[in-house]
PDB file of C-alpha atoms in Angstrom:
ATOM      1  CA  UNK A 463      -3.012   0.155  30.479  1.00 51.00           C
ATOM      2  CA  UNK A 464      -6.039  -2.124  29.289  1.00 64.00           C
ATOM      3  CA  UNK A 465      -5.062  -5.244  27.296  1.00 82.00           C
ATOM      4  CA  UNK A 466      -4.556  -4.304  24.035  1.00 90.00           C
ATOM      5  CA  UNK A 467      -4.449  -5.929  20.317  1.00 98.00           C
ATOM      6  CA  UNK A 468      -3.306  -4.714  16.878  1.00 98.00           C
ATOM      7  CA  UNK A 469      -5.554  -5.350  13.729  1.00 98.00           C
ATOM      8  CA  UNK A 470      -3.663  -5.366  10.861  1.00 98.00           C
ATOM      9  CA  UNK A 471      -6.600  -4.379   8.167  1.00 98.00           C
ATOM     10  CA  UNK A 472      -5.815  -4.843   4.682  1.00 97.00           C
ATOM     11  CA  UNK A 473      -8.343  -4.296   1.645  1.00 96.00           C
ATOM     12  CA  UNK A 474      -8.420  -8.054   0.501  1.00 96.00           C
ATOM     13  CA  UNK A 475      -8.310 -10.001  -2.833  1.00 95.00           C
ATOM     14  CA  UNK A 476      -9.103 -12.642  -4.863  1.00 94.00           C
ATOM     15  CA  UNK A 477      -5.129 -14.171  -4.969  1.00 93.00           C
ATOM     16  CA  UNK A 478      -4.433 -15.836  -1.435  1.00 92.00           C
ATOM     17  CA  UNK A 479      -0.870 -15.495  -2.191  1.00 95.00           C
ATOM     18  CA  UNK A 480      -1.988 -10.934  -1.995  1.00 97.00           C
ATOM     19  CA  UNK A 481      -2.150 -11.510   1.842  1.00 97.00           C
ATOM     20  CA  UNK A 482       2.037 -12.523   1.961  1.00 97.00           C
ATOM     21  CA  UNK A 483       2.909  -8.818   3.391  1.00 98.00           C
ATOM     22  CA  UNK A 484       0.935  -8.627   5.677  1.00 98.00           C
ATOM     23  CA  UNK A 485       1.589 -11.669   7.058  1.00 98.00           C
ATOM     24  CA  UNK A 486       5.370 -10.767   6.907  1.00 98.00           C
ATOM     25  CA  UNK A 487       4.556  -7.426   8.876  1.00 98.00           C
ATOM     26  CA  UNK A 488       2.859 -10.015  11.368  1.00 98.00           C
ATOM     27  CA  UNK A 489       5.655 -12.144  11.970  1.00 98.00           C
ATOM     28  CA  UNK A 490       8.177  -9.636  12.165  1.00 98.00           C
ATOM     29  CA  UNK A 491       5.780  -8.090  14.846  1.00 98.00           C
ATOM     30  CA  UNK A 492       5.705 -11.551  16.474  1.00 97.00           C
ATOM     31  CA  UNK A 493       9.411 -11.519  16.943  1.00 97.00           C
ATOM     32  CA  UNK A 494       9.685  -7.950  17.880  1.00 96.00           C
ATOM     33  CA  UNK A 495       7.057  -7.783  20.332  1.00 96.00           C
ATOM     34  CA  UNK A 496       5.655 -11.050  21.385  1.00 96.00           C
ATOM     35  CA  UNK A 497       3.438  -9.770  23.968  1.00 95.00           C
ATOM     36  CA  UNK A 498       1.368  -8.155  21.536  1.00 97.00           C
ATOM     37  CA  UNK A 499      -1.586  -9.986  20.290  1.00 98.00           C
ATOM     38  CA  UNK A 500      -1.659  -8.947  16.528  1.00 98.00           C
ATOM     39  CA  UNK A 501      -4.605 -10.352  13.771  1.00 98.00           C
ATOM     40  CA  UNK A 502      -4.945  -9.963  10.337  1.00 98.00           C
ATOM     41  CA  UNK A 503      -8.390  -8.961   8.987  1.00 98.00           C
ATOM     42  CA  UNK A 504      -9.842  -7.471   5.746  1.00 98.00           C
ATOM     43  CA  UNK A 505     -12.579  -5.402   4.194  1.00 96.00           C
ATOM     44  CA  UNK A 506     -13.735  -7.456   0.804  1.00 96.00           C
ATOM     45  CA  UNK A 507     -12.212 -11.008  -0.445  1.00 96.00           C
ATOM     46  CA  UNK A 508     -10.728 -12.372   2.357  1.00 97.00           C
ATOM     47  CA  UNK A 509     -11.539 -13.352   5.784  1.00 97.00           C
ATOM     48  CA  UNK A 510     -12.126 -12.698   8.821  1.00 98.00           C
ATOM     49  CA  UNK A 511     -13.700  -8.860   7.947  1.00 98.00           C
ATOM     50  CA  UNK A 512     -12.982  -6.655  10.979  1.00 97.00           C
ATOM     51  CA  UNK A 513     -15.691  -7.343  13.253  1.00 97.00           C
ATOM     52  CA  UNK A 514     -15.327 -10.754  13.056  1.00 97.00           C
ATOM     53  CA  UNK A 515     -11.625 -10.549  13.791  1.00 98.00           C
ATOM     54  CA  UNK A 516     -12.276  -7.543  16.492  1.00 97.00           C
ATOM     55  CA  UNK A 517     -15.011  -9.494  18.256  1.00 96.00           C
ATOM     56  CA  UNK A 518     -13.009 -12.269  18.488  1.00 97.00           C
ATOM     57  CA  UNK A 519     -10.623 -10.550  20.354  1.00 97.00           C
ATOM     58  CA  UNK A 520     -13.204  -9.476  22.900  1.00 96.00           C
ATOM     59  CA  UNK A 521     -14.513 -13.351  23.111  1.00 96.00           C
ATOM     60  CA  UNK A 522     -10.310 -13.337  24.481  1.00 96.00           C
ATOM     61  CA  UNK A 523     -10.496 -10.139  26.871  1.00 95.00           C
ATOM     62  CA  UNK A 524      -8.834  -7.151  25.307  1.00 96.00           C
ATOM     63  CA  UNK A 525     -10.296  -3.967  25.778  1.00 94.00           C
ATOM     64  CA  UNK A 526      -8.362  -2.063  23.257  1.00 96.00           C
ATOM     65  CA  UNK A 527      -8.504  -2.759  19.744  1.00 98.00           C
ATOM     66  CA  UNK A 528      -5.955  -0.734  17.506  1.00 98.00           C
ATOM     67  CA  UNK A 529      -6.829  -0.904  13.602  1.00 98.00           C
ATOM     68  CA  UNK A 530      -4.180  -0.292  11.112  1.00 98.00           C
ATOM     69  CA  UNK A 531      -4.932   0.492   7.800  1.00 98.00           C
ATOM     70  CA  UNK A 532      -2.641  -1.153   5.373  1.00 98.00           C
ATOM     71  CA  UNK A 533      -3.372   0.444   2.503  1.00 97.00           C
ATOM     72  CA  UNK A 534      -1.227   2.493   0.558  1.00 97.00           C
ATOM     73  CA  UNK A 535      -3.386   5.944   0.608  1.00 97.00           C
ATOM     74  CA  UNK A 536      -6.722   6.687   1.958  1.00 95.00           C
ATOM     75  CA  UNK A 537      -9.522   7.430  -0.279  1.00 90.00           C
ATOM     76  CA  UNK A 538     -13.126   6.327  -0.358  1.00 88.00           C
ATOM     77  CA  UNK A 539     -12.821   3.278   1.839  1.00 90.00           C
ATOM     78  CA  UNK A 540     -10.768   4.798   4.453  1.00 93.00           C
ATOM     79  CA  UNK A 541     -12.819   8.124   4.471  1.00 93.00           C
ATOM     80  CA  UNK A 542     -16.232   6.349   4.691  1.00 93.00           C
ATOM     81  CA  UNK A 543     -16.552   2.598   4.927  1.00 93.00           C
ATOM     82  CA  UNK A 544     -13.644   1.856   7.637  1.00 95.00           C
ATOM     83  CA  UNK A 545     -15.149   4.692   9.880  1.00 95.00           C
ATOM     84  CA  UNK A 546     -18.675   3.354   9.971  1.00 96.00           C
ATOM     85  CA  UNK A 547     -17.579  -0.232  10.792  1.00 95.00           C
ATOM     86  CA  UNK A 548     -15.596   1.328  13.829  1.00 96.00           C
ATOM     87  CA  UNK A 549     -18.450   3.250  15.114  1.00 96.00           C
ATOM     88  CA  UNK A 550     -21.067  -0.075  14.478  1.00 96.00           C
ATOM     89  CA  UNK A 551     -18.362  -1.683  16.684  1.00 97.00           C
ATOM     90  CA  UNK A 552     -18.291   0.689  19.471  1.00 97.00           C
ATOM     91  CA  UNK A 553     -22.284   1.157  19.452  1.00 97.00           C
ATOM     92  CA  UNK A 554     -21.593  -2.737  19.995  1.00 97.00           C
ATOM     93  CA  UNK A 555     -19.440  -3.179  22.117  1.00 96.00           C
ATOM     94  CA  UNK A 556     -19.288   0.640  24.547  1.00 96.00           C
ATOM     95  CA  UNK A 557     -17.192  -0.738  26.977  1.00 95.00           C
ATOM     96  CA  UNK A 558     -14.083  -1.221  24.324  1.00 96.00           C
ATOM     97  CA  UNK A 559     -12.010   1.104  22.964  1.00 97.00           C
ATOM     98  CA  UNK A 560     -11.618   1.480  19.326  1.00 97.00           C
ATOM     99  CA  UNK A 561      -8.213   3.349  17.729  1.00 97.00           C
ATOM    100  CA  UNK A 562      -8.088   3.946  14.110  1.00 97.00           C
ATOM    101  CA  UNK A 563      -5.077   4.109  12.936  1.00 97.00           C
ATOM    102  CA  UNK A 564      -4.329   6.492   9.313  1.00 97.00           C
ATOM    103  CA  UNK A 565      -3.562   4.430   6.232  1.00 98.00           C
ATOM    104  CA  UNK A 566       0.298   3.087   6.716  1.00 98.00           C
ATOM    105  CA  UNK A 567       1.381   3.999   3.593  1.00 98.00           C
ATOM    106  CA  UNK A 568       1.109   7.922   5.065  1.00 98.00           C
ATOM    107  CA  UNK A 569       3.028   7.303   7.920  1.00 98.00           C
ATOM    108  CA  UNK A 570       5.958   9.673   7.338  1.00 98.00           C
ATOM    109  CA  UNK A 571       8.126   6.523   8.469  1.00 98.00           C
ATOM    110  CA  UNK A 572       6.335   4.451   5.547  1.00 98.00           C
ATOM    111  CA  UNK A 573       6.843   7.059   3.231  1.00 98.00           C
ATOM    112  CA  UNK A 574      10.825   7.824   3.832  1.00 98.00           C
ATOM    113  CA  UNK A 575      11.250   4.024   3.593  1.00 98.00           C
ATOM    114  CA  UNK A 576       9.689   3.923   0.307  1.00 98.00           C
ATOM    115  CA  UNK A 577      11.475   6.800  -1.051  1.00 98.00           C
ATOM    116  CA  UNK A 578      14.933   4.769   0.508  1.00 98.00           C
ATOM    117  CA  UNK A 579      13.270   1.701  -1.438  1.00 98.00           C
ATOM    118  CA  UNK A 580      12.797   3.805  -4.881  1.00 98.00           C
ATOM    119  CA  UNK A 581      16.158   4.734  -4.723  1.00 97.00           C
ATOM    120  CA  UNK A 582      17.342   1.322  -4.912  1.00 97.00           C
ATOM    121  CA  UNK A 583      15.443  -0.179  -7.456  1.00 97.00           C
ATOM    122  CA  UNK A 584      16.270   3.413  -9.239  1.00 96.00           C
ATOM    123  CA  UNK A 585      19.915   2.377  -9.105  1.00 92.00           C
ATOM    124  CA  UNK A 586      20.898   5.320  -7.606  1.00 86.00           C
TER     125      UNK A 586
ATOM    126  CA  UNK B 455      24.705   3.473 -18.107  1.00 52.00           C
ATOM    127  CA  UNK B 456      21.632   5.327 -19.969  1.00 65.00           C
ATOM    128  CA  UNK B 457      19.526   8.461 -18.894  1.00 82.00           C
ATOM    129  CA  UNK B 458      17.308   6.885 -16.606  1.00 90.00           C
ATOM    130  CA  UNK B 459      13.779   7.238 -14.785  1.00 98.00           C
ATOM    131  CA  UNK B 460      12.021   6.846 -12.487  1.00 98.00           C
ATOM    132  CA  UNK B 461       7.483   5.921 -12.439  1.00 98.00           C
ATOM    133  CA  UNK B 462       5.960   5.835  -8.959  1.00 98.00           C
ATOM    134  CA  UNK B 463       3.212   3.710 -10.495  1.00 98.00           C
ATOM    135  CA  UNK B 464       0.217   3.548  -8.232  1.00 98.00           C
ATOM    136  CA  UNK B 465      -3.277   1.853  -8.415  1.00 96.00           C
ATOM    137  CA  UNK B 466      -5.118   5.644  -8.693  1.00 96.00           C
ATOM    138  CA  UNK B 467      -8.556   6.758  -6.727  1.00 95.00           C
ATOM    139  CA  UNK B 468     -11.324   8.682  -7.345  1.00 94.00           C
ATOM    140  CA  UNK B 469     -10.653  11.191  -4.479  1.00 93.00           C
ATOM    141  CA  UNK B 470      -7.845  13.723  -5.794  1.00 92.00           C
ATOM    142  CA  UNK B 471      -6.328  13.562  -2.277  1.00 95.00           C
ATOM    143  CA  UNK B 472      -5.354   9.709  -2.178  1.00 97.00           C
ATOM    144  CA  UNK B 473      -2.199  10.538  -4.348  1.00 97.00           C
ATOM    145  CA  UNK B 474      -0.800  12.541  -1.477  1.00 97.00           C
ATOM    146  CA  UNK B 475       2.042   9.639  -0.118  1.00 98.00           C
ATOM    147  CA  UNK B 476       3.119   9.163  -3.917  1.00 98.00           C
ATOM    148  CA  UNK B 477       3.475  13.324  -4.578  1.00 98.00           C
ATOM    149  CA  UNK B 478       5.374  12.576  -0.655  1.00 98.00           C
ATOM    150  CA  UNK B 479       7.395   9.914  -1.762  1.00 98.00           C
ATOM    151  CA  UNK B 480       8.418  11.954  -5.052  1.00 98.00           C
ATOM    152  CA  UNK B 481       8.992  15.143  -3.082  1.00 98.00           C
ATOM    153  CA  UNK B 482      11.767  12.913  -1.202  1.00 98.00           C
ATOM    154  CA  UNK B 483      13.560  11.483  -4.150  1.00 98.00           C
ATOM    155  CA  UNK B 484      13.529  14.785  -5.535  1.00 97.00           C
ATOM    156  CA  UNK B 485      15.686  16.554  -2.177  1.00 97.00           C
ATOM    157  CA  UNK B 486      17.693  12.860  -1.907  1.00 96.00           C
ATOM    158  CA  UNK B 487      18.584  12.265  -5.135  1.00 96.00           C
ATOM    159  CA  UNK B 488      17.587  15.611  -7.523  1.00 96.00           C
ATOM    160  CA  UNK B 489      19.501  14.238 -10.325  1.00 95.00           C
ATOM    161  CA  UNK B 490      16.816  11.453 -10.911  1.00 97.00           C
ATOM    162  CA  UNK B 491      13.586  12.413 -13.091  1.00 98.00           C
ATOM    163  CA  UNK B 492      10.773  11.071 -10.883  1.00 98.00           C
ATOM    164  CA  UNK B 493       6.871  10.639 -12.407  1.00 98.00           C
ATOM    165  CA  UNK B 494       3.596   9.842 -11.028  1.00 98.00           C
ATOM    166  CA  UNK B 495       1.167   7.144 -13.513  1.00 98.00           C
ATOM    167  CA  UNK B 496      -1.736   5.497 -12.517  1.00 98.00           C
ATOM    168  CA  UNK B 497      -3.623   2.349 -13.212  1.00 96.00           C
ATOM    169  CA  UNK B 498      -7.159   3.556 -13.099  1.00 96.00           C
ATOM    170  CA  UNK B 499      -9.093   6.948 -11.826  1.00 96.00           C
ATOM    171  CA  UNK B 500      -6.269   9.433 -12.127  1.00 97.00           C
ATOM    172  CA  UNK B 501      -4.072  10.787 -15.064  1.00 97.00           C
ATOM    173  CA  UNK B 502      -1.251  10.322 -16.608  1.00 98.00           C
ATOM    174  CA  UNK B 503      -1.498   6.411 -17.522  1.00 98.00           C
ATOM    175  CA  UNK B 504       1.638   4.489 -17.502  1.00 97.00           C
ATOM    176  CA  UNK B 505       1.799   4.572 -21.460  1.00 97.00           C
ATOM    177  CA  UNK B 506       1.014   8.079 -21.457  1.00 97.00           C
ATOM    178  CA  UNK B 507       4.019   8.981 -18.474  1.00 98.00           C
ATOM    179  CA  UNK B 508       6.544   6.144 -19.807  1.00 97.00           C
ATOM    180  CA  UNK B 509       6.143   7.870 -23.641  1.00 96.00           C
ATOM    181  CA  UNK B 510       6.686  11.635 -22.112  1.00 97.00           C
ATOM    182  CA  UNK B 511       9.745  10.218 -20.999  1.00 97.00           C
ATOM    183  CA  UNK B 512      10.457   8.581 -23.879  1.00 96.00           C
ATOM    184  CA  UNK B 513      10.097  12.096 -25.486  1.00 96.00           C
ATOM    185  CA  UNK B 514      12.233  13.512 -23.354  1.00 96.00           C
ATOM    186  CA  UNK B 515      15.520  11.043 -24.062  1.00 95.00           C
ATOM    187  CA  UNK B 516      15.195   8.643 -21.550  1.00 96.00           C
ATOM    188  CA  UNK B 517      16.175   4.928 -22.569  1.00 94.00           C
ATOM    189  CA  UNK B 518      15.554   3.343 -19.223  1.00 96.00           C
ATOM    190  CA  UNK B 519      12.846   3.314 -17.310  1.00 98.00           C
ATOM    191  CA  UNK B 520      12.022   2.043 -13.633  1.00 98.00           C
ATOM    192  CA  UNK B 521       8.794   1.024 -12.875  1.00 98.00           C
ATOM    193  CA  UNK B 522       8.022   0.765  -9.322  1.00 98.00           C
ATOM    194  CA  UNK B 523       4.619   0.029  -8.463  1.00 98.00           C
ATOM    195  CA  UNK B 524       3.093   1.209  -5.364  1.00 98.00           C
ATOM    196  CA  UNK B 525       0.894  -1.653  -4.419  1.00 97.00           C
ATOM    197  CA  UNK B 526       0.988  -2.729  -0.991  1.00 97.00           C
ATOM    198  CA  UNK B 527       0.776  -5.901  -2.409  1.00 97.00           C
ATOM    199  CA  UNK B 528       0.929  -8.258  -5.608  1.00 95.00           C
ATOM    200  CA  UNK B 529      -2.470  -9.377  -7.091  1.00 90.00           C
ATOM    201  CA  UNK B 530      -4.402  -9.240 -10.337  1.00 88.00           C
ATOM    202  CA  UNK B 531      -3.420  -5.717 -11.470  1.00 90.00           C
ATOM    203  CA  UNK B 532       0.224  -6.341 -10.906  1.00 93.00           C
ATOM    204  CA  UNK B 533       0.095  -9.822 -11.626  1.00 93.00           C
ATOM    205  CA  UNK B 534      -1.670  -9.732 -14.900  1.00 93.00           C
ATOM    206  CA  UNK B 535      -2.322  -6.312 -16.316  1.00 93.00           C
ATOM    207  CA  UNK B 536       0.798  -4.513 -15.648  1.00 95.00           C
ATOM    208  CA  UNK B 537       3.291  -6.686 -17.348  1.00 96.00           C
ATOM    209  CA  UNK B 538       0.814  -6.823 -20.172  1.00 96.00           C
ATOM    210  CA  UNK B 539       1.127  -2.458 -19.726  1.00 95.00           C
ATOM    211  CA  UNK B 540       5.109  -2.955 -20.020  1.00 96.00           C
ATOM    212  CA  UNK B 541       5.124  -5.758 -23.072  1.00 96.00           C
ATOM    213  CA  UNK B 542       3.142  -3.185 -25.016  1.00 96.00           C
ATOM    214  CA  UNK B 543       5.491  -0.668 -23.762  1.00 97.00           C
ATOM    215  CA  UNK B 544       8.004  -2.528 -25.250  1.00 97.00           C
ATOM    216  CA  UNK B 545       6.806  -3.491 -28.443  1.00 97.00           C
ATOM    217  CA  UNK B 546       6.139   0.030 -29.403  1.00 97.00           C
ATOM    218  CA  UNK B 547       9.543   0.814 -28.385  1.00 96.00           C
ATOM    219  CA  UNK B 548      11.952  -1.713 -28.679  1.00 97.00           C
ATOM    220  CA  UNK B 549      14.865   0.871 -28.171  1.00 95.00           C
ATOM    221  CA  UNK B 550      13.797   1.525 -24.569  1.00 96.00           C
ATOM    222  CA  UNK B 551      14.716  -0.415 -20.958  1.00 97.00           C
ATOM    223  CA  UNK B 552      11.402  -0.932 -19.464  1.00 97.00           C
ATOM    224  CA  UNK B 553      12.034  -2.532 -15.590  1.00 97.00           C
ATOM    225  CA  UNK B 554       9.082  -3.720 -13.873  1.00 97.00           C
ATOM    226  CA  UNK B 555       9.732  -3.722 -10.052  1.00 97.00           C
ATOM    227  CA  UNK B 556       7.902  -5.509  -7.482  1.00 97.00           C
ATOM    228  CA  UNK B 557       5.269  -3.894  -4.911  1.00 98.00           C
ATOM    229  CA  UNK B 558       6.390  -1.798  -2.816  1.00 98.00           C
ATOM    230  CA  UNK B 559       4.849  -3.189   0.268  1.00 98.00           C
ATOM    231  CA  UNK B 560       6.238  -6.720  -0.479  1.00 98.00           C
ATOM    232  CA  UNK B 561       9.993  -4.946  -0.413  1.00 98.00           C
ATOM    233  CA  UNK B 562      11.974  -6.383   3.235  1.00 98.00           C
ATOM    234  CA  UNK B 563      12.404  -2.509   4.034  1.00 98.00           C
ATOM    235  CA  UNK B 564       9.420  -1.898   3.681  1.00 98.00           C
ATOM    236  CA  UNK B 565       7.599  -4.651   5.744  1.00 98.00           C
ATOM    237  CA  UNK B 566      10.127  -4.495   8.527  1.00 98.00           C
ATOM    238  CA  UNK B 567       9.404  -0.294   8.453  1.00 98.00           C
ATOM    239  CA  UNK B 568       5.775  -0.927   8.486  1.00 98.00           C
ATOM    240  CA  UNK B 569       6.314  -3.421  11.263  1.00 98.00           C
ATOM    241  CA  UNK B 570       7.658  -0.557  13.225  1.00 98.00           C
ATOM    242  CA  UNK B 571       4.906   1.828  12.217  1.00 98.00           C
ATOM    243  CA  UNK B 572       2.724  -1.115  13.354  1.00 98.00           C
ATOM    244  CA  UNK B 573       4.716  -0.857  17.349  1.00 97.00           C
ATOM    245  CA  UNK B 574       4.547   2.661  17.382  1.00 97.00           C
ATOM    246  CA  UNK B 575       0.254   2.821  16.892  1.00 97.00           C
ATOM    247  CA  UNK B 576      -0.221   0.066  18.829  1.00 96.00           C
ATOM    248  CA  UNK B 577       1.691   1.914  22.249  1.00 92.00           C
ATOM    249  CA  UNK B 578       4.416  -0.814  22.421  1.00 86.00           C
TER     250      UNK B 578
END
């Protein structure tokens, strides 16, 4: 397999301190699987935006790029906006492959975890 | 302890279809635990409003309510104009529990699940 990276792609804002979980996610990802390169980046706010972070990435050599959404649900962004900044990436960049990822918070994974999560701050 | 509930507060969107993972989440607490009421609310976009949800409750003999916000992370909204959401809550009824939980996505279950999510997209 081509040497891939993970983009962790969050929607951004004004607070510095709003970027904490997904820097958590990062380091946990660090320990868990240091061979994987991973980079935060983000659509308004804060920087990098994804194509700086993505071509970046191909200044270092990896030819796959794997976005992940972390945002809660998709809606306009993630129906519109996020797609056209992939495909302006790969009319940049053909000879890289591009994988967007849905919106983490539909994961069924994410979605059990936050119904486990509810539960406990329910008292239940 | 008193009859408690349960708001899956989330930010709200214009598309109809971004609530899906909170009606998901809610379908799950309602086959895990069916003896806790579980509501919807939303900040902006969609309907019912916090104040609107939290006093249906309220209507319906519930004297604690759980707030759990569905942010994937902690910045002006939940920072700011939430709280101020719950101390209104609470001046207009002072009878009433009113628990403000934090974001979702800043929960350690919930990072370390999206972490895993994060492995499994990115082939590792």
């Amino acid at each position: 397999m081509s040497k891939a990276a993970l983009i962790l792609f969050a929607h951004g804002a004004r607070d510095p301190e709003w970027a904490e979980p997904m820097r958590r996610v990062s380091a946990a990802l660090g320990r868990q699987a240091p061979e994987l390169r991973v980079e935060l980046a983000f659509l308004e706010f804060m920087r990098p935006s994804l194509r700086e972070c993505a071509e970046s990435l191909l200044g270092d050599g990896f030819e796959r790029i794997v976005v992940l959404p972390m945002f809660i649900a998709r809606g306009g962004h993630l129906k519109r906006d996020v797609p056209l900044l992939l495909d302006e990436l790969r009319r940049r960049h053909p000879q890289v492959t591009f994988e967007l990822a849905g919106a983490v918070g539909e994961a069924e994974a994410i979605v059990q975890a936050m119904a486990g999560h509810a539960l406990t701050v329910a008292g239940v």
